[in-house]
Amino acid sequence: MIKVKILNPQKDRNEPTFRPLFFIQDKLRDYSIDITDSDDFDYMFVGMSDFMNKKKSLKDSTEWGLENLNKVTEGGDYFLFEGSDSTSLMGGYEVFDKSKAIYLFKNQTLNSRKDYKVPYAHNKWFWGNGSDLDLSYNITPKKWERIKLTGWNVGWLVPSYRQMYAINTEKSIDLCAIFKESVPINRDHKSRNDKFYTSHRKGLWNKLQSFDDKYEMLTTRMPFEKYVRNLWYSKISFSPFGMGEICFRDFECMQFGTIMIKPNQDMVRTKPDIYEAGKTYIDVKYDWSDLEEKIDYVLDNFNELNQSMNEEIRRRFIDGYEPEKLCLHWYDIFSGIKNVGK
């Protein structure tokens, strides 16, 4: 039995980071993995709240993270979990690269280590460049082998997503356009990130405003229960990128049977992966330049797509988000540790 201790599992961002492990804690024992709070353990899991501080500069955060790891790991074997909702390595890789961690885990990464060679604002490919913190990483093949997927993402955080509602064939709303347009001034490692978030989402909003007379569109924010009922009556909903690529809204669309339009996900590697353009969602360019043609495509072919796309994304979700598959993912992780660095 492999014994795993999670350091400070309820602390800040650590809680959602490790929540899926507690969902499958009992099943993991069938795979010889025991999550324990005892000091008798084989490996420690360290969440980002214990090795990253986004209120500090990137340099200071890295130094703080390394110092803290020396205190909390006491020379034992440990894994790092950077649980943010984007493929960016900013803040986590710097610590991982200089630490003695066996692995760095993320919920999603870019497909290839070479994809990280291009400098992007905050290391987020979808933000382009032009910030005061444009980052790239030249990751060696051996180091890349030690950057792993957790095996979960947002779809694992809310158990109720497994409750699927009947696909509505009598929908009266063309577009459900309810999303946060902007955020207040916000910084990661002393560098503003809000303007990139807002630019993308305002770009969508500006496009939609020009469609007022063309489509039946819902835009007013409302209580959640009313929102999901209206989502069920909507043919299309939008899921713009935010601070990351994968969003709770993706799974709400699936749950209530609404075709999702969002920027193309091909650059993103995650597990499970329910995203295939044209099959489980309709992809658009990040700048929304092809939005109108994609909306018209869905509406012109709605009867067919309403069934095929909603059924396919649900099938992939049900198949991919099985507890047994997540347990097997972690069994394979531990089985491969002996080969690390070889």
mmCIF file of N, CA, C and O in Angstrom, residues 177-267:
data_model
loop_
_atom_site.group_PDB
_atom_site.id
_atom_site.type_symbol
_atom_site.label_atom_id
_atom_site.label_comp_id
_atom_site.label_asym_id
_atom_site.label_seq_id
_atom_site.Cartn_x
_atom_site.Cartn_y
_atom_site.Cartn_z
ATOM 1 N N ALA A 177 -26.104 34.437 -23.756
ATOM 2 C CA ALA A 177 -24.851 35.197 -23.674
ATOM 3 C C ALA A 177 -24.731 35.822 -22.292
ATOM 4 O O ALA A 177 -24.758 37.043 -22.132
ATOM 5 N N ILE A 178 -24.619 34.964 -21.294
ATOM 6 C CA ILE A 178 -24.498 35.422 -19.913
ATOM 7 C C ILE A 178 -23.120 35.016 -19.405
ATOM 8 O O ILE A 178 -22.839 33.832 -19.192
ATOM 9 N N PHE A 179 -22.253 35.993 -19.265
ATOM 10 C CA PHE A 179 -20.888 35.731 -18.803
ATOM 11 C C PHE A 179 -20.314 37.019 -18.235
ATOM 12 O O PHE A 179 -20.778 38.119 -18.546
ATOM 13 N N LYS A 180 -19.328 36.860 -17.385
ATOM 14 C CA LYS A 180 -18.665 38.022 -16.797
ATOM 15 C C LYS A 180 -17.829 38.699 -17.878
ATOM 16 O O LYS A 180 -16.979 38.071 -18.511
ATOM 17 N N GLU A 181 -18.089 39.992 -18.060
ATOM 18 C CA GLU A 181 -17.417 40.725 -19.132
ATOM 19 C C GLU A 181 -16.030 41.206 -18.731
ATOM 20 O O GLU A 181 -15.118 41.272 -19.556
ATOM 21 N N SER A 182 -15.855 41.543 -17.459
ATOM 22 C CA SER A 182 -14.583 42.113 -17.039
ATOM 23 C C SER A 182 -14.347 41.796 -15.572
ATOM 24 O O SER A 182 -15.241 41.346 -14.853
ATOM 25 N N VAL A 183 -13.125 42.029 -15.132
ATOM 26 C CA VAL A 183 -12.775 41.898 -13.723
ATOM 27 C C VAL A 183 -12.086 43.182 -13.283
ATOM 28 O O VAL A 183 -11.537 43.923 -14.109
ATOM 29 N N PRO A 184 -12.102 43.481 -11.979
ATOM 30 C CA PRO A 184 -11.373 44.660 -11.502
ATOM 31 C C PRO A 184 -9.873 44.496 -11.733
ATOM 32 O O PRO A 184 -9.397 43.412 -12.085
ATOM 33 N N ILE A 185 -9.147 45.565 -11.521
ATOM 34 C CA ILE A 185 -7.697 45.498 -11.654
ATOM 35 C C ILE A 185 -7.159 44.359 -10.787
ATOM 36 O O ILE A 185 -7.477 44.255 -9.609
ATOM 37 N N ASN A 186 -6.390 43.490 -11.415
ATOM 38 C CA ASN A 186 -5.896 42.302 -10.730
ATOM 39 C C ASN A 186 -4.477 42.004 -11.211
ATOM 40 O O ASN A 186 -4.142 42.284 -12.368
ATOM 41 N N ARG A 187 -3.666 41.443 -10.334
ATOM 42 C CA ARG A 187 -2.267 41.174 -10.683
ATOM 43 C C ARG A 187 -1.852 39.773 -10.249
ATOM 44 O O ARG A 187 -2.293 39.279 -9.220
ATOM 45 N N ASP A 188 -1.023 39.164 -11.062
ATOM 46 C CA ASP A 188 -0.293 37.952 -10.696
ATOM 47 C C ASP A 188 1.181 38.295 -10.692
ATOM 48 O O ASP A 188 1.719 38.764 -11.716
ATOM 49 N N HIS A 189 1.835 38.062 -9.566
ATOM 50 C CA HIS A 189 3.266 38.345 -9.443
ATOM 51 C C HIS A 189 3.588 39.782 -9.867
ATOM 52 O O HIS A 189 4.524 40.022 -10.636
ATOM 53 N N LYS A 190 2.759 40.709 -9.402
ATOM 54 C CA LYS A 190 2.941 42.151 -9.601
ATOM 55 C C LYS A 190 2.637 42.614 -11.033
ATOM 56 O O LYS A 190 2.820 43.783 -11.363
ATOM 57 N N SER A 191 2.170 41.726 -11.885
ATOM 58 C CA SER A 191 1.893 42.071 -13.277
ATOM 59 C C SER A 191 0.397 41.974 -13.550
ATOM 60 O O SER A 191 -0.234 40.962 -13.212
ATOM 61 N N ARG A 192 -0.176 43.005 -14.146
ATOM 62 C CA ARG A 192 -1.623 43.025 -14.374
ATOM 63 C C ARG A 192 -2.052 41.939 -15.359
ATOM 64 O O ARG A 192 -1.432 41.741 -16.405
ATOM 65 N N ASN A 193 -3.134 41.250 -14.999
ATOM 66 C CA ASN A 193 -3.699 40.260 -15.903
ATOM 67 C C ASN A 193 -5.123 40.594 -16.340
ATOM 68 O O ASN A 193 -5.642 40.001 -17.290
ATOM 69 N N ASP A 194 -5.765 41.550 -15.667
ATOM 70 C CA ASP A 194 -7.177 41.816 -15.927
ATOM 71 C C ASP A 194 -7.433 42.340 -17.335
ATOM 72 O O ASP A 194 -8.471 42.060 -17.942
ATOM 73 N N LYS A 195 -6.488 43.104 -17.889
ATOM 74 C CA LYS A 195 -6.748 43.711 -19.192
ATOM 75 C C LYS A 195 -6.811 42.658 -20.299
ATOM 76 O O LYS A 195 -7.556 42.821 -21.273
ATOM 77 N N PHE A 196 -6.055 41.565 -20.147
ATOM 78 C CA PHE A 196 -6.109 40.504 -21.150
ATOM 79 C C PHE A 196 -7.431 39.739 -21.054
ATOM 80 O O PHE A 196 -8.048 39.406 -22.063
ATOM 81 N N TYR A 197 -7.843 39.468 -19.831
ATOM 82 C CA TYR A 197 -9.127 38.809 -19.575
ATOM 83 C C TYR A 197 -10.262 39.636 -20.165
ATOM 84 O O TYR A 197 -11.121 39.133 -20.903
ATOM 85 N N THR A 198 -10.264 40.916 -19.848
ATOM 86 C CA THR A 198 -11.360 41.796 -20.260
ATOM 87 C C THR A 198 -11.367 42.023 -21.766
ATOM 88 O O THR A 198 -12.439 42.060 -22.388
ATOM 89 N N SER A 199 -10.208 42.152 -22.377
ATOM 90 C CA SER A 199 -10.136 42.398 -23.810
ATOM 91 C C SER A 199 -10.821 41.291 -24.601
ATOM 92 O O SER A 199 -11.598 41.555 -25.531
ATOM 93 N N HIS A 200 -10.557 40.058 -24.235
ATOM 94 C CA HIS A 200 -11.151 38.917 -24.929
ATOM 95 C C HIS A 200 -12.666 38.887 -24.750
ATOM 96 O O HIS A 200 -13.418 38.723 -25.713
ATOM 97 N N ARG A 201 -13.123 39.077 -23.543
ATOM 98 C CA ARG A 201 -14.547 38.963 -23.263
ATOM 99 C C ARG A 201 -15.331 40.171 -23.785
ATOM 100 O O ARG A 201 -16.466 40.021 -24.256
ATOM 101 N N LYS A 202 -14.741 41.328 -23.722
ATOM 102 C CA LYS A 202 -15.410 42.490 -24.310
ATOM 103 C C LYS A 202 -15.485 42.366 -25.829
ATOM 104 O O LYS A 202 -16.423 42.846 -26.453
ATOM 105 N N GLY A 203 -14.483 41.708 -26.399
ATOM 106 C CA GLY A 203 -14.523 41.453 -27.835
ATOM 107 C C GLY A 203 -15.730 40.637 -28.219
ATOM 108 O O GLY A 203 -16.394 40.909 -29.235
ATOM 109 N N LEU A 204 -16.051 39.626 -27.407
ATOM 110 C CA LEU A 204 -17.259 38.835 -27.652
ATOM 111 C C LEU A 204 -18.503 39.683 -27.455
ATOM 112 O O LEU A 204 -19.431 39.656 -28.271
ATOM 113 N N TRP A 205 -18.522 40.442 -26.386
ATOM 114 C CA TRP A 205 -19.701 41.266 -26.093
ATOM 115 C C TRP A 205 -19.962 42.277 -27.205
ATOM 116 O O TRP A 205 -21.101 42.490 -27.623
ATOM 117 N N ASN A 206 -18.911 42.897 -27.717
ATOM 118 C CA ASN A 206 -19.075 43.875 -28.792
ATOM 119 C C ASN A 206 -19.631 43.225 -30.056
ATOM 120 O O ASN A 206 -20.466 43.821 -30.750
ATOM 121 N N LYS A 207 -19.180 42.008 -30.352
ATOM 122 C CA LYS A 207 -19.720 41.280 -31.498
ATOM 123 C C LYS A 207 -21.203 40.988 -31.318
ATOM 124 O O LYS A 207 -22.012 41.172 -32.223
ATOM 125 N N LEU A 208 -21.544 40.519 -30.119
ATOM 126 C CA LEU A 208 -22.930 40.137 -29.858
ATOM 127 C C LEU A 208 -23.870 41.338 -29.918
ATOM 128 O O LEU A 208 -25.025 41.216 -30.360
ATOM 129 N N GLN A 209 -23.409 42.494 -29.481
ATOM 130 C CA GLN A 209 -24.252 43.680 -29.526
ATOM 131 C C GLN A 209 -24.661 44.036 -30.949
ATOM 132 O O GLN A 209 -25.745 44.584 -31.171
ATOM 133 N N SER A 210 -23.810 43.710 -31.897
ATOM 134 C CA SER A 210 -24.147 43.999 -33.294
ATOM 135 C C SER A 210 -25.159 43.011 -33.861
ATOM 136 O O SER A 210 -25.646 43.192 -34.975
ATOM 137 N N PHE A 211 -25.461 41.961 -33.088
ATOM 138 C CA PHE A 211 -26.418 40.947 -33.539
ATOM 139 C C PHE A 211 -27.799 41.122 -32.921
ATOM 140 O O PHE A 211 -28.659 40.245 -33.059
ATOM 141 N N ASP A 212 -28.033 42.210 -32.219
ATOM 142 C CA ASP A 212 -29.279 42.402 -31.469
ATOM 143 C C ASP A 212 -30.521 42.133 -32.299
ATOM 144 O O ASP A 212 -31.492 41.541 -31.813
ATOM 145 N N ASP A 213 -30.524 42.577 -33.532
ATOM 146 C CA ASP A 213 -31.719 42.466 -34.372
ATOM 147 C C ASP A 213 -31.790 41.151 -35.135
ATOM 148 O O ASP A 213 -32.802 40.872 -35.790
ATOM 149 N N LYS A 214 -30.745 40.368 -35.054
ATOM 150 C CA LYS A 214 -30.689 39.143 -35.876
ATOM 151 C C LYS A 214 -31.113 37.902 -35.106
ATOM 152 O O LYS A 214 -31.725 36.994 -35.679
ATOM 153 N N TYR A 215 -30.768 37.839 -33.801
ATOM 154 C CA TYR A 215 -31.021 36.632 -33.029
ATOM 155 C C TYR A 215 -31.836 36.938 -31.782
ATOM 156 O O TYR A 215 -31.789 38.046 -31.242
ATOM 157 N N GLU A 216 -32.559 35.917 -31.324
ATOM 158 C CA GLU A 216 -33.211 35.985 -30.016
ATOM 159 C C GLU A 216 -32.140 35.667 -28.984
ATOM 160 O O GLU A 216 -31.636 34.545 -28.912
ATOM 161 N N MET A 217 -31.786 36.677 -28.165
ATOM 162 C CA MET A 217 -30.595 36.548 -27.331
ATOM 163 C C MET A 217 -30.885 36.907 -25.877
ATOM 164 O O MET A 217 -31.559 37.898 -25.604
ATOM 165 N N LEU A 218 -30.344 36.106 -24.980
ATOM 166 C CA LEU A 218 -30.481 36.332 -23.542
ATOM 167 C C LEU A 218 -29.160 36.861 -23.004
ATOM 168 O O LEU A 218 -28.118 36.221 -23.161
ATOM 169 N N THR A 219 -29.182 38.041 -22.375
ATOM 170 C CA THR A 219 -27.941 38.656 -21.904
ATOM 171 C C THR A 219 -27.984 39.090 -20.443
ATOM 172 O O THR A 219 -26.945 39.431 -19.878
ATOM 173 N N THR A 220 -29.147 39.096 -19.825
ATOM 174 C CA THR A 220 -29.288 39.634 -18.469
ATOM 175 C C THR A 220 -28.861 38.609 -17.420
ATOM 176 O O THR A 220 -29.320 37.459 -17.440
ATOM 177 N N ARG A 221 -28.002 39.019 -16.504
ATOM 178 C CA ARG A 221 -27.595 38.132 -15.422
ATOM 179 C C ARG A 221 -28.775 37.888 -14.488
ATOM 180 O O ARG A 221 -29.625 38.758 -14.289
ATOM 181 N N MET A 222 -28.816 36.693 -13.904
ATOM 182 C CA MET A 222 -29.970 36.281 -13.099
ATOM 183 C C MET A 222 -29.533 35.233 -12.092
ATOM 184 O O MET A 222 -28.417 34.700 -12.191
ATOM 185 N N PRO A 223 -30.372 34.906 -11.112
ATOM 186 C CA PRO A 223 -30.037 33.836 -10.167
ATOM 187 C C PRO A 223 -29.740 32.528 -10.897
ATOM 188 O O PRO A 223 -30.292 32.267 -11.980
ATOM 189 N N PHE A 224 -28.888 31.702 -10.281
ATOM 190 C CA PHE A 224 -28.394 30.509 -10.958
ATOM 191 C C PHE A 224 -29.520 29.597 -11.428
ATOM 192 O O PHE A 224 -29.495 29.094 -12.565
ATOM 193 N N GLU A 225 -30.518 29.349 -10.592
ATOM 194 C CA GLU A 225 -31.595 28.436 -10.962
ATOM 195 C C GLU A 225 -32.349 28.936 -12.189
ATOM 196 O O GLU A 225 -32.740 28.149 -13.063
ATOM 197 N N LYS A 226 -32.547 30.225 -12.257
ATOM 198 C CA LYS A 226 -33.213 30.794 -13.428
ATOM 199 C C LYS A 226 -32.294 30.726 -14.642
ATOM 200 O O LYS A 226 -32.740 30.465 -15.771
ATOM 201 N N TYR A 227 -31.020 30.953 -14.420
ATOM 202 C CA TYR A 227 -30.048 30.901 -15.514
ATOM 203 C C TYR A 227 -30.030 29.523 -16.166
ATOM 204 O O TYR A 227 -30.084 29.396 -17.402
ATOM 205 N N VAL A 228 -29.940 28.441 -15.369
ATOM 206 C CA VAL A 228 -29.827 27.114 -15.972
ATOM 207 C C VAL A 228 -31.135 26.695 -16.640
ATOM 208 O O VAL A 228 -31.114 25.948 -17.620
ATOM 209 N N ARG A 229 -32.254 27.199 -16.136
ATOM 210 C CA ARG A 229 -33.520 26.907 -16.824
ATOM 211 C C ARG A 229 -33.515 27.571 -18.200
ATOM 212 O O ARG A 229 -33.925 26.967 -19.192
ATOM 213 N N ASN A 230 -33.063 28.801 -18.267
ATOM 214 C CA ASN A 230 -32.976 29.484 -19.555
ATOM 215 C C ASN A 230 -31.908 28.852 -20.445
ATOM 216 O O ASN A 230 -32.044 28.847 -21.675
ATOM 217 N N LEU A 231 -30.853 28.337 -19.834
ATOM 218 C CA LEU A 231 -29.837 27.627 -20.602
ATOM 219 C C LEU A 231 -30.457 26.423 -21.298
ATOM 220 O O LEU A 231 -30.145 26.125 -22.463
ATOM 221 N N TRP A 232 -31.349 25.726 -20.618
ATOM 222 C CA TRP A 232 -32.026 24.553 -21.178
ATOM 223 C C TRP A 232 -32.885 24.940 -22.382
ATOM 224 O O TRP A 232 -33.080 24.138 -23.306
ATOM 225 N N TYR A 233 -33.396 26.169 -22.388
ATOM 226 C CA TYR A 233 -34.222 26.651 -23.503
ATOM 227 C C TYR A 233 -33.390 27.311 -24.603
ATOM 228 O O TYR A 233 -33.946 27.791 -25.593
ATOM 229 N N SER A 234 -32.065 27.353 -24.443
ATOM 230 C CA SER A 234 -31.204 28.037 -25.404
ATOM 231 C C SER A 234 -30.551 27.057 -26.371
ATOM 232 O O SER A 234 -30.134 25.966 -25.988
ATOM 233 N N LYS A 235 -30.447 27.468 -27.611
ATOM 234 C CA LYS A 235 -29.813 26.631 -28.627
ATOM 235 C C LYS A 235 -28.287 26.673 -28.515
ATOM 236 O O LYS A 235 -27.618 25.663 -28.710
ATOM 237 N N ILE A 236 -27.757 27.858 -28.208
ATOM 238 C CA ILE A 236 -26.311 28.068 -28.162
ATOM 239 C C ILE A 236 -25.958 28.835 -26.900
ATOM 240 O O ILE A 236 -26.692 29.728 -26.480
ATOM 241 N N SER A 237 -24.825 28.481 -26.297
ATOM 242 C CA SER A 237 -24.258 29.287 -25.225
ATOM 243 C C SER A 237 -22.782 29.499 -25.508
ATOM 244 O O SER A 237 -22.157 28.712 -26.224
ATOM 245 N N PHE A 238 -22.233 30.567 -24.947
ATOM 246 C CA PHE A 238 -20.837 30.927 -25.194
ATOM 247 C C PHE A 238 -19.998 30.679 -23.940
ATOM 248 O O PHE A 238 -20.424 30.966 -22.828
ATOM 249 N N SER A 239 -18.791 30.179 -24.176
ATOM 250 C CA SER A 239 -17.872 29.947 -23.063
ATOM 251 C C SER A 239 -16.516 30.552 -23.423
ATOM 252 O O SER A 239 -15.587 29.848 -23.846
ATOM 253 N N PRO A 240 -16.373 31.863 -23.252
ATOM 254 C CA PRO A 240 -15.085 32.494 -23.551
ATOM 255 C C PRO A 240 -14.016 32.033 -22.574
ATOM 256 O O PRO A 240 -14.321 31.584 -21.467
ATOM 257 N N PHE A 241 -12.766 32.125 -22.986
ATOM 258 C CA PHE A 241 -11.676 31.858 -22.057
ATOM 259 C C PHE A 241 -11.669 32.934 -20.978
ATOM 260 O O PHE A 241 -12.149 34.051 -21.178
ATOM 261 N N GLY A 242 -11.133 32.584 -19.821
ATOM 262 C CA GLY A 242 -11.003 33.539 -18.735
ATOM 263 C C GLY A 242 -9.548 33.613 -18.327
ATOM 264 O O GLY A 242 -8.687 33.972 -19.108
ATOM 265 N N MET A 243 -9.264 33.265 -17.069
ATOM 266 C CA MET A 243 -7.874 33.118 -16.644
ATOM 267 C C MET A 243 -7.315 31.786 -17.138
ATOM 268 O O MET A 243 -6.114 31.550 -17.111
ATOM 269 N N GLY A 244 -8.206 30.899 -17.586
ATOM 270 C CA GLY A 244 -7.813 29.621 -18.151
ATOM 271 C C GLY A 244 -8.741 29.248 -19.288
ATOM 272 O O GLY A 244 -9.674 29.977 -19.620
ATOM 273 N N GLU A 245 -8.498 28.069 -19.865
ATOM 274 C CA GLU A 245 -9.245 27.661 -21.050
ATOM 275 C C GLU A 245 -10.510 26.863 -20.720
ATOM 276 O O GLU A 245 -11.483 26.895 -21.479
ATOM 277 N N ILE A 246 -10.483 26.109 -19.635
ATOM 278 C CA ILE A 246 -11.609 25.250 -19.272
ATOM 279 C C ILE A 246 -12.418 25.924 -18.173
ATOM 280 O O ILE A 246 -11.859 26.435 -17.208
ATOM 281 N N CYS A 247 -13.740 25.905 -18.337
ATOM 282 C CA CYS A 247 -14.608 26.703 -17.476
ATOM 283 C C CYS A 247 -15.786 25.865 -16.987
ATOM 284 O O CYS A 247 -16.214 24.908 -17.655
ATOM 285 N N PHE A 248 -16.327 26.220 -15.826
ATOM 286 C CA PHE A 248 -17.531 25.557 -15.319
ATOM 287 C C PHE A 248 -18.658 25.617 -16.342
ATOM 288 O O PHE A 248 -19.474 24.704 -16.438
ATOM 289 N N ARG A 249 -18.726 26.695 -17.102
ATOM 290 C CA ARG A 249 -19.810 26.865 -18.069
ATOM 291 C C ARG A 249 -19.803 25.754 -19.119
ATOM 292 O O ARG A 249 -20.854 25.357 -19.619
ATOM 293 N N ASP A 250 -18.624 25.238 -19.444
ATOM 294 C CA ASP A 250 -18.544 24.148 -20.416
ATOM 295 C C ASP A 250 -19.419 22.972 -19.971
ATOM 296 O O ASP A 250 -20.131 22.361 -20.779
ATOM 297 N N PHE A 251 -19.353 22.669 -18.697
ATOM 298 C CA PHE A 251 -20.041 21.499 -18.168
ATOM 299 C C PHE A 251 -21.518 21.803 -17.892
ATOM 300 O O PHE A 251 -22.351 20.902 -17.944
ATOM 301 N N GLU A 252 -21.834 23.043 -17.620
ATOM 302 C CA GLU A 252 -23.242 23.438 -17.506
ATOM 303 C C GLU A 252 -23.934 23.293 -18.858
ATOM 304 O O GLU A 252 -25.077 22.820 -18.925
ATOM 305 N N CYS A 253 -23.255 23.691 -19.928
ATOM 306 C CA CYS A 253 -23.827 23.521 -21.265
ATOM 307 C C CYS A 253 -24.089 22.051 -21.546
ATOM 308 O O CYS A 253 -25.150 21.680 -22.064
ATOM 309 N N MET A 254 -23.125 21.204 -21.234
ATOM 310 C CA MET A 254 -23.295 19.766 -21.422
ATOM 311 C C MET A 254 -24.467 19.241 -20.604
ATOM 312 O O MET A 254 -25.321 18.498 -21.102
ATOM 313 N N GLN A 255 -24.527 19.641 -19.349
ATOM 314 C CA GLN A 255 -25.538 19.132 -18.424
ATOM 315 C C GLN A 255 -26.945 19.498 -18.865
ATOM 316 O O GLN A 255 -27.875 18.684 -18.750
ATOM 317 N N PHE A 256 -27.117 20.705 -19.407
ATOM 318 C CA PHE A 256 -28.453 21.168 -19.776
ATOM 319 C C PHE A 256 -28.702 21.106 -21.282
ATOM 320 O O PHE A 256 -29.705 21.612 -21.775
ATOM 321 N N GLY A 257 -27.799 20.460 -22.002
ATOM 322 C CA GLY A 257 -28.032 20.176 -23.413
ATOM 323 C C GLY A 257 -28.049 21.400 -24.305
ATOM 324 O O GLY A 257 -28.956 21.556 -25.128
ATOM 325 N N THR A 258 -27.043 22.254 -24.164
ATOM 326 C CA THR A 258 -26.936 23.461 -24.976
ATOM 327 C C THR A 258 -25.633 23.418 -25.763
ATOM 328 O O THR A 258 -24.566 23.160 -25.191
ATOM 329 N N ILE A 259 -25.680 23.661 -27.052
ATOM 330 C CA ILE A 259 -24.480 23.634 -27.877
ATOM 331 C C ILE A 259 -23.556 24.765 -27.461
ATOM 332 O O ILE A 259 -23.969 25.917 -27.321
ATOM 333 N N MET A 260 -22.306 24.432 -27.263
ATOM 334 C CA MET A 260 -21.322 25.382 -26.743
ATOM 335 C C MET A 260 -20.433 25.910 -27.872
ATOM 336 O O MET A 260 -19.916 25.139 -28.680
ATOM 337 N N ILE A 261 -20.279 27.232 -27.895
ATOM 338 C CA ILE A 261 -19.302 27.876 -28.767
ATOM 339 C C ILE A 261 -18.205 28.455 -27.885
ATOM 340 O O ILE A 261 -18.487 29.199 -26.939
ATOM 341 N N LYS A 262 -16.968 28.091 -28.183
ATOM 342 C CA LYS A 262 -15.841 28.613 -27.422
ATOM 343 C C LYS A 262 -14.600 28.617 -28.310
ATOM 344 O O LYS A 262 -14.568 27.936 -29.338
ATOM 345 N N PRO A 263 -13.562 29.369 -27.927
ATOM 346 C CA PRO A 263 -12.325 29.362 -28.715
ATOM 347 C C PRO A 263 -11.740 27.958 -28.834
ATOM 348 O O PRO A 263 -11.920 27.109 -27.962
ATOM 349 N N ASN A 264 -11.035 27.747 -29.929
ATOM 350 C CA ASN A 264 -10.487 26.431 -30.228
ATOM 351 C C ASN A 264 -9.574 25.927 -29.103
ATOM 352 O O ASN A 264 -8.741 26.661 -28.586
ATOM 353 N N GLN A 265 -9.742 24.634 -28.771
ATOM 354 C CA GLN A 265 -9.036 24.005 -27.653
ATOM 355 C C GLN A 265 -7.884 23.101 -28.090
ATOM 356 O O GLN A 265 -7.331 22.373 -27.261
ATOM 357 N N ASP A 266 -7.530 23.115 -29.369
ATOM 358 C CA ASP A 266 -6.560 22.143 -29.857
ATOM 359 C C ASP A 266 -5.193 22.246 -29.188
ATOM 360 O O ASP A 266 -4.442 21.265 -29.152
ATOM 361 N N MET A 267 -4.840 23.416 -28.668
ATOM 362 C CA MET A 267 -3.541 23.593 -28.018
ATOM 363 C C MET A 267 -3.492 22.975 -26.621
ATOM 364 O O MET A 267 -2.422 22.844 -26.030
#
